[in-house]
Amino acid sequence: MKRYTKSGRYYKNYYLVECPQCHKPANVEKGILSCPNCMLLKNADDDISYKAYVKRFCPYCGKEIYAEQSGFKTPPKEISVTCSHCQEAIEYSPNIESYRKIYSLPQDTGLKKDPYFCLPLWLQTEVKGNIFWACNREHLQEIKEYVESDLRERLWPYLMTMTAKLPAFIKDAKNREDIIKGINRLEKK
Ligand SMILES: [Zn+2]
Ligand SMILES: [Zn+2]
């Protein structure tokens, strides 16, 4: 029987993702995307943009005006709005909202993504209709050791803590072989 030997450690501080430029594995760590293959380097904070909007009553004709402009790199103090009713243009100080331009897949495929750039994780595969995924290779190794451990070892405090974070299908002993096959596929990826 295999023994579980690891002490607990924090492995979720970086993610292996699919590079949006070359589609090879890239790293996301502390909001920085770096690809060792195509040298893409991006900071998630650089992708913050601002949306400015105005919702007022026009001082000329009294009708309601709603206008929004987006794509600002810094929040604008004033924007020029033309009333759609009387065509008068006025400068307003707008309400501001920030948003992050994220990469998105053509459709939502149900794939697991990183929290900064929304890029699909590199280490994910389907196991019996479930998405099995790991943040990075160390995380994959941890899950593998957990899945291969026997029930008695699973009651150890560290493994119990880890268990709380795992989806039920990974913990289900009858899925063990399929999960190990999935892990082997990902190890070769
Ligand atoms: Zn790349
Ligand atoms: Zn007006």
PDB file of C-alpha atoms and ligand atoms in Angstrom:
ATOM      1  CA  MET A   1       0.000   0.000   0.000  1.00  0.00           C
ATOM      2  CA  LYS A   2       1.298   3.429  -0.892  1.00  0.00           C
ATOM      3  CA  ARG A   3       2.022   5.757   1.993  1.00  0.00           C
ATOM      4  CA  TYR A   4       1.037   9.358   2.024  1.00  0.00           C
ATOM      5  CA  THR A   5       4.110  11.300   3.063  1.00  0.00           C
ATOM      6  CA  LYS A   6       3.546  14.980   2.293  1.00  0.00           C
ATOM      7  CA  SER A   7       3.014  17.597   4.905  1.00  0.00           C
ATOM      8  CA  GLY A   8       0.486  20.258   4.039  1.00  0.00           C
ATOM      9  CA  ARG A   9       1.582  23.117   1.850  1.00  0.00           C
ATOM     10  CA  TYR A  10       0.022  25.833  -0.171  1.00  0.00           C
ATOM     11  CA  TYR A  11       0.159  24.945  -3.830  1.00  0.00           C
ATOM     12  CA  LYS A  12      -2.664  27.102  -5.127  1.00  0.00           C
ATOM     13  CA  ASN A  13      -0.590  30.263  -5.488  1.00  0.00           C
ATOM     14  CA  TYR A  14       0.146  29.586  -9.117  1.00  0.00           C
ATOM     15  CA  TYR A  15      -1.745  28.159 -12.049  1.00  0.00           C
ATOM     16  CA  LEU A  16      -0.733  26.343 -15.184  1.00  0.00           C
ATOM     17  CA  VAL A  17      -2.973  27.706 -17.962  1.00  0.00           C
ATOM     18  CA  GLU A  18      -3.287  27.565 -21.729  1.00  0.00           C
ATOM     19  CA  CYS A  19      -1.412  30.518 -23.253  1.00  0.00           C
ATOM     20  CA  PRO A  20      -3.889  32.726 -25.193  1.00  0.00           C
ATOM     21  CA  GLN A  21      -1.210  33.440 -27.808  1.00  0.00           C
ATOM     22  CA  CYS A  22       0.548  30.125 -28.548  1.00  0.00           C
ATOM     23  CA  HIS A  23      -1.793  27.636 -26.775  1.00  0.00           C
ATOM     24  CA  LYS A  24       1.102  26.002 -24.918  1.00  0.00           C
ATOM     25  CA  PRO A  25       1.289  25.853 -21.081  1.00  0.00           C
ATOM     26  CA  ALA A  26       1.902  29.211 -19.382  1.00  0.00           C
ATOM     27  CA  ASN A  27       2.047  30.308 -15.717  1.00  0.00           C
ATOM     28  CA  VAL A  28      -0.208  32.654 -13.805  1.00  0.00           C
ATOM     29  CA  GLU A  29       1.264  33.707 -10.491  1.00  0.00           C
ATOM     30  CA  LYS A  30       0.129  36.663  -8.352  1.00  0.00           C
ATOM     31  CA  GLY A  31      -1.745  38.206 -11.261  1.00  0.00           C
ATOM     32  CA  ILE A  32       1.175  37.893 -13.728  1.00  0.00           C
ATOM     33  CA  LEU A  33       0.805  35.761 -16.846  1.00  0.00           C
ATOM     34  CA  SER A  34       4.092  34.528 -18.318  1.00  0.00           C
ATOM     35  CA  CYS A  35       4.601  32.057 -21.133  1.00  0.00           C
ATOM     36  CA  PRO A  36       7.993  30.337 -21.370  1.00  0.00           C
ATOM     37  CA  ASN A  37       7.224  29.333 -24.976  1.00  0.00           C
ATOM     38  CA  CYS A  38       6.182  32.596 -26.721  1.00  0.00           C
ATOM     39  CA  MET A  39       7.433  34.983 -23.981  1.00  0.00           C
ATOM     40  CA  LEU A  40       4.030  36.611 -23.517  1.00  0.00           C
ATOM     41  CA  LEU A  41       4.103  38.654 -20.299  1.00  0.00           C
ATOM     42  CA  LYS A  42       0.998  40.335 -18.910  1.00  0.00           C
ATOM     43  CA  ASN A  43      -0.015  41.893 -15.627  1.00  0.00           C
ATOM     44  CA  ALA A  44      -3.699  41.487 -14.772  1.00  0.00           C
ATOM     45  CA  ASP A  45      -3.759  45.062 -13.403  1.00  0.00           C
ATOM     46  CA  ASP A  46      -2.771  46.468 -16.810  1.00  0.00           C
ATOM     47  CA  ASP A  47      -6.028  45.187 -18.172  1.00  0.00           C
ATOM     48  CA  ILE A  48      -8.210  47.304 -15.913  1.00  0.00           C
ATOM     49  CA  SER A  49     -10.410  49.713 -17.877  1.00  0.00           C
ATOM     50  CA  TYR A  50     -13.061  52.200 -16.809  1.00  0.00           C
ATOM     51  CA  LYS A  51     -16.614  52.717 -17.860  1.00  0.00           C
ATOM     52  CA  ALA A  52     -18.161  56.174 -17.401  1.00  0.00           C
ATOM     53  CA  TYR A  53     -21.900  56.693 -17.396  1.00  0.00           C
ATOM     54  CA  VAL A  54     -24.302  59.550 -16.935  1.00  0.00           C
ATOM     55  CA  LYS A  55     -27.950  59.334 -15.988  1.00  0.00           C
ATOM     56  CA  ARG A  56     -29.516  62.781 -15.654  1.00  0.00           C
ATOM     57  CA  PHE A  57     -32.318  65.021 -16.766  1.00  0.00           C
ATOM     58  CA  CYS A  58     -31.285  67.332 -19.568  1.00  0.00           C
ATOM     59  CA  PRO A  59     -31.098  70.958 -18.290  1.00  0.00           C
ATOM     60  CA  TYR A  60     -32.316  72.223 -21.695  1.00  0.00           C
ATOM     61  CA  CYS A  61     -35.328  70.044 -22.428  1.00  0.00           C
ATOM     62  CA  GLY A  62     -35.895  68.226 -19.124  1.00  0.00           C
ATOM     63  CA  LYS A  63     -35.942  64.760 -20.666  1.00  0.00           C
ATOM     64  CA  GLU A  64     -33.932  61.874 -19.291  1.00  0.00           C
ATOM     65  CA  ILE A  65     -30.451  61.231 -20.668  1.00  0.00           C
ATOM     66  CA  TYR A  66     -28.506  58.015 -20.319  1.00  0.00           C
ATOM     67  CA  ALA A  67     -25.065  57.725 -21.886  1.00  0.00           C
ATOM     68  CA  GLU A  68     -22.111  55.486 -21.305  1.00  0.00           C
ATOM     69  CA  GLN A  69     -18.595  55.341 -22.696  1.00  0.00           C
ATOM     70  CA  SER A  70     -16.129  52.579 -21.962  1.00  0.00           C
ATOM     71  CA  GLY A  71     -12.532  51.641 -22.646  1.00  0.00           C
ATOM     72  CA  PHE A  72     -10.897  54.407 -20.570  1.00  0.00           C
ATOM     73  CA  LYS A  73      -7.420  53.618 -19.236  1.00  0.00           C
ATOM     74  CA  THR A  74      -7.860  56.148 -16.418  1.00  0.00           C
ATOM     75  CA  PRO A  75     -11.204  57.297 -14.985  1.00  0.00           C
ATOM     76  CA  PRO A  76     -12.327  60.445 -16.871  1.00  0.00           C
ATOM     77  CA  LYS A  77     -13.384  63.482 -14.798  1.00  0.00           C
ATOM     78  CA  GLU A  78     -15.845  64.670 -17.417  1.00  0.00           C
ATOM     79  CA  ILE A  79     -17.466  63.259 -20.498  1.00  0.00           C
ATOM     80  CA  SER A  80     -19.359  65.095 -23.214  1.00  0.00           C
ATOM     81  CA  VAL A  81     -22.916  63.915 -23.686  1.00  0.00           C
ATOM     82  CA  THR A  82     -25.321  64.976 -26.412  1.00  0.00           C
ATOM     83  CA  CYS A  83     -28.964  64.888 -25.438  1.00  0.00           C
ATOM     84  CA  SER A  84     -30.785  62.545 -27.815  1.00  0.00           C
ATOM     85  CA  HIS A  85     -33.953  64.643 -27.512  1.00  0.00           C
ATOM     86  CA  CYS A  86     -32.762  68.233 -28.081  1.00  0.00           C
ATOM     87  CA  GLN A  87     -29.194  67.580 -29.358  1.00  0.00           C
ATOM     88  CA  GLU A  88     -27.570  69.919 -26.825  1.00  0.00           C
ATOM     89  CA  ALA A  89     -24.087  68.783 -25.812  1.00  0.00           C
ATOM     90  CA  ILE A  90     -23.036  69.149 -22.178  1.00  0.00           C
ATOM     91  CA  GLU A  91     -19.988  68.128 -20.133  1.00  0.00           C
ATOM     92  CA  TYR A  92     -20.872  65.945 -17.176  1.00  0.00           C
ATOM     93  CA  SER A  93     -18.857  64.385 -14.394  1.00  0.00           C
ATOM     94  CA  PRO A  94     -19.819  60.753 -14.814  1.00  0.00           C
ATOM     95  CA  ASN A  95     -20.233  57.753 -12.517  1.00  0.00           C
ATOM     96  CA  ILE A  96     -17.305  55.377 -12.896  1.00  0.00           C
ATOM     97  CA  GLU A  97     -17.067  51.607 -12.865  1.00  0.00           C
ATOM     98  CA  SER A  98     -13.882  49.638 -13.363  1.00  0.00           C
ATOM     99  CA  TYR A  99     -13.738  46.377 -15.217  1.00  0.00           C
ATOM    100  CA  ARG A 100     -11.072  43.930 -16.258  1.00  0.00           C
ATOM    101  CA  LYS A 101     -10.743  42.920 -19.859  1.00  0.00           C
ATOM    102  CA  ILE A 102     -10.556  39.166 -19.573  1.00  0.00           C
ATOM    103  CA  TYR A 103      -9.834  36.517 -22.114  1.00  0.00           C
ATOM    104  CA  SER A 104     -12.919  34.490 -22.785  1.00  0.00           C
ATOM    105  CA  LEU A 105     -13.583  31.299 -24.635  1.00  0.00           C
ATOM    106  CA  PRO A 106     -15.908  31.343 -27.681  1.00  0.00           C
ATOM    107  CA  GLN A 107     -18.586  29.774 -25.530  1.00  0.00           C
ATOM    108  CA  ASP A 108     -18.663  28.745 -21.924  1.00  0.00           C
ATOM    109  CA  THR A 109     -17.430  25.185 -22.212  1.00  0.00           C
ATOM    110  CA  GLY A 110     -17.578  24.489 -18.479  1.00  0.00           C
ATOM    111  CA  LEU A 111     -13.788  24.425 -18.332  1.00  0.00           C
ATOM    112  CA  LYS A 112     -12.059  25.457 -15.121  1.00  0.00           C
ATOM    113  CA  LYS A 113     -10.257  28.815 -15.433  1.00  0.00           C
ATOM    114  CA  ASP A 114      -7.736  30.830 -13.456  1.00  0.00           C
ATOM    115  CA  PRO A 115      -9.137  33.713 -11.367  1.00  0.00           C
ATOM    116  CA  TYR A 116      -7.031  36.534 -12.907  1.00  0.00           C
ATOM    117  CA  PHE A 117      -7.230  36.122 -16.681  1.00  0.00           C
ATOM    118  CA  CYS A 118      -9.987  33.524 -17.026  1.00  0.00           C
ATOM    119  CA  LEU A 119      -7.700  31.315 -19.081  1.00  0.00           C
ATOM    120  CA  PRO A 120      -8.493  27.587 -19.119  1.00  0.00           C
ATOM    121  CA  LEU A 121      -6.340  25.543 -16.764  1.00  0.00           C
ATOM    122  CA  TRP A 122      -3.859  23.340 -18.586  1.00  0.00           C
ATOM    123  CA  LEU A 123      -4.372  20.336 -16.320  1.00  0.00           C
ATOM    124  CA  GLN A 124      -7.982  19.343 -16.783  1.00  0.00           C
ATOM    125  CA  THR A 125      -9.690  16.335 -18.274  1.00  0.00           C
ATOM    126  CA  GLU A 126     -13.068  14.674 -18.185  1.00  0.00           C
ATOM    127  CA  VAL A 127     -13.538  11.763 -15.814  1.00  0.00           C
ATOM    128  CA  LYS A 128     -16.931  10.058 -15.976  1.00  0.00           C
ATOM    129  CA  GLY A 129     -18.717  13.248 -17.024  1.00  0.00           C
ATOM    130  CA  ASN A 130     -16.958  15.422 -14.418  1.00  0.00           C
ATOM    131  CA  ILE A 131     -14.198  17.952 -15.017  1.00  0.00           C
ATOM    132  CA  PHE A 132     -11.149  16.763 -13.137  1.00  0.00           C
ATOM    133  CA  TRP A 133      -8.604  19.568 -12.760  1.00  0.00           C
ATOM    134  CA  ALA A 134      -5.483  20.671 -10.898  1.00  0.00           C
ATOM    135  CA  CYS A 135      -3.974  24.154 -10.510  1.00  0.00           C
ATOM    136  CA  ASN A 136      -0.457  23.000 -11.348  1.00  0.00           C
ATOM    137  CA  ARG A 137       1.720  19.861 -11.423  1.00  0.00           C
ATOM    138  CA  GLU A 138       2.348  19.857  -7.664  1.00  0.00           C
ATOM    139  CA  HIS A 139      -1.367  20.047  -7.006  1.00  0.00           C
ATOM    140  CA  LEU A 140      -1.917  17.172  -9.459  1.00  0.00           C
ATOM    141  CA  GLN A 141       0.671  15.145  -7.555  1.00  0.00           C
ATOM    142  CA  GLU A 142      -1.072  15.862  -4.242  1.00  0.00           C
ATOM    143  CA  ILE A 143      -4.416  14.699  -5.582  1.00  0.00           C
ATOM    144  CA  LYS A 144      -2.799  11.589  -7.045  1.00  0.00           C
ATOM    145  CA  GLU A 145      -1.271  10.661  -3.714  1.00  0.00           C
ATOM    146  CA  TYR A 146      -4.591  11.246  -2.026  1.00  0.00           C
ATOM    147  CA  VAL A 147      -6.509   9.099  -4.524  1.00  0.00           C
ATOM    148  CA  GLU A 148      -3.940   6.307  -4.228  1.00  0.00           C
ATOM    149  CA  SER A 149      -3.925   6.357  -0.427  1.00  0.00           C
ATOM    150  CA  ASP A 150      -6.096   3.872   1.442  1.00  0.00           C
ATOM    151  CA  LEU A 151      -9.113   4.712   3.570  1.00  0.00           C
ATOM    152  CA  ARG A 152      -7.288   4.545   6.895  1.00  0.00           C
ATOM    153  CA  GLU A 153      -4.729   7.083   5.709  1.00  0.00           C
ATOM    154  CA  ARG A 154      -7.477   9.347   4.462  1.00  0.00           C
ATOM    155  CA  LEU A 155      -8.509   9.886   8.076  1.00  0.00           C
ATOM    156  CA  TRP A 156      -5.214  11.630   8.882  1.00  0.00           C
ATOM    157  CA  PRO A 157      -5.783  15.275   9.753  1.00  0.00           C
ATOM    158  CA  TYR A 158      -3.954  16.710   6.756  1.00  0.00           C
ATOM    159  CA  LEU A 159      -5.734  14.487   4.278  1.00  0.00           C
ATOM    160  CA  MET A 160      -9.052  15.247   5.917  1.00  0.00           C
ATOM    161  CA  THR A 161      -8.383  18.965   5.491  1.00  0.00           C
ATOM    162  CA  MET A 162      -7.508  18.412   1.856  1.00  0.00           C
ATOM    163  CA  THR A 163     -10.574  16.227   1.385  1.00  0.00           C
ATOM    164  CA  ALA A 164     -12.874  19.066   2.378  1.00  0.00           C
ATOM    165  CA  LYS A 165     -11.766  20.950  -0.736  1.00  0.00           C
ATOM    166  CA  LEU A 166     -12.113  18.088  -3.199  1.00  0.00           C
ATOM    167  CA  PRO A 167     -15.242  17.418  -5.258  1.00  0.00           C
ATOM    168  CA  ALA A 168     -17.182  14.333  -4.107  1.00  0.00           C
ATOM    169  CA  PHE A 169     -16.496  12.314  -7.266  1.00  0.00           C
ATOM    170  CA  ILE A 170     -12.746  12.384  -6.523  1.00  0.00           C
ATOM    171  CA  LYS A 171     -13.367  11.023  -3.022  1.00  0.00           C
ATOM    172  CA  ASP A 172     -15.612   8.237  -4.257  1.00  0.00           C
ATOM    173  CA  ALA A 173     -13.566   5.007  -4.104  1.00  0.00           C
ATOM    174  CA  LYS A 174     -15.361   3.513  -7.105  1.00  0.00           C
ATOM    175  CA  ASN A 175     -13.983   6.287  -9.340  1.00  0.00           C
ATOM    176  CA  ARG A 176     -10.414   5.667  -8.220  1.00  0.00           C
ATOM    177  CA  GLU A 177      -9.236   3.834 -11.343  1.00  0.00           C
ATOM    178  CA  ASP A 178     -10.780   6.337 -13.739  1.00  0.00           C
ATOM    179  CA  ILE A 179      -9.306   9.241 -11.823  1.00  0.00           C
ATOM    180  CA  ILE A 180      -5.858   7.676 -11.822  1.00  0.00           C
ATOM    181  CA  LYS A 181      -6.174   7.192 -15.601  1.00  0.00           C
ATOM    182  CA  GLY A 182      -7.143  10.849 -15.929  1.00  0.00           C
ATOM    183  CA  ILE A 183      -4.164  11.899 -13.797  1.00  0.00           C
ATOM    184  CA  ASN A 184      -1.836   9.786 -15.964  1.00  0.00           C
ATOM    185  CA  ARG A 185      -3.188  11.534 -19.077  1.00  0.00           C
ATOM    186  CA  LEU A 186      -2.508  14.929 -17.510  1.00  0.00           C
ATOM    187  CA  GLU A 187       0.980  13.964 -16.352  1.00  0.00           C
ATOM    188  CA  LYS A 188       1.907  13.302 -19.989  1.00  0.00           C
ATOM    189  CA  LYS A 189       0.293  16.501 -21.253  1.00  0.00           C
TER     190      LYS A 189
HETATM  191 ZN    ZN B   1       2.608  31.417 -25.248  1.00  0.00          ZN
HETATM  192 ZN    ZN B   2     -32.231  67.781 -23.984  1.00  0.00          ZN
END
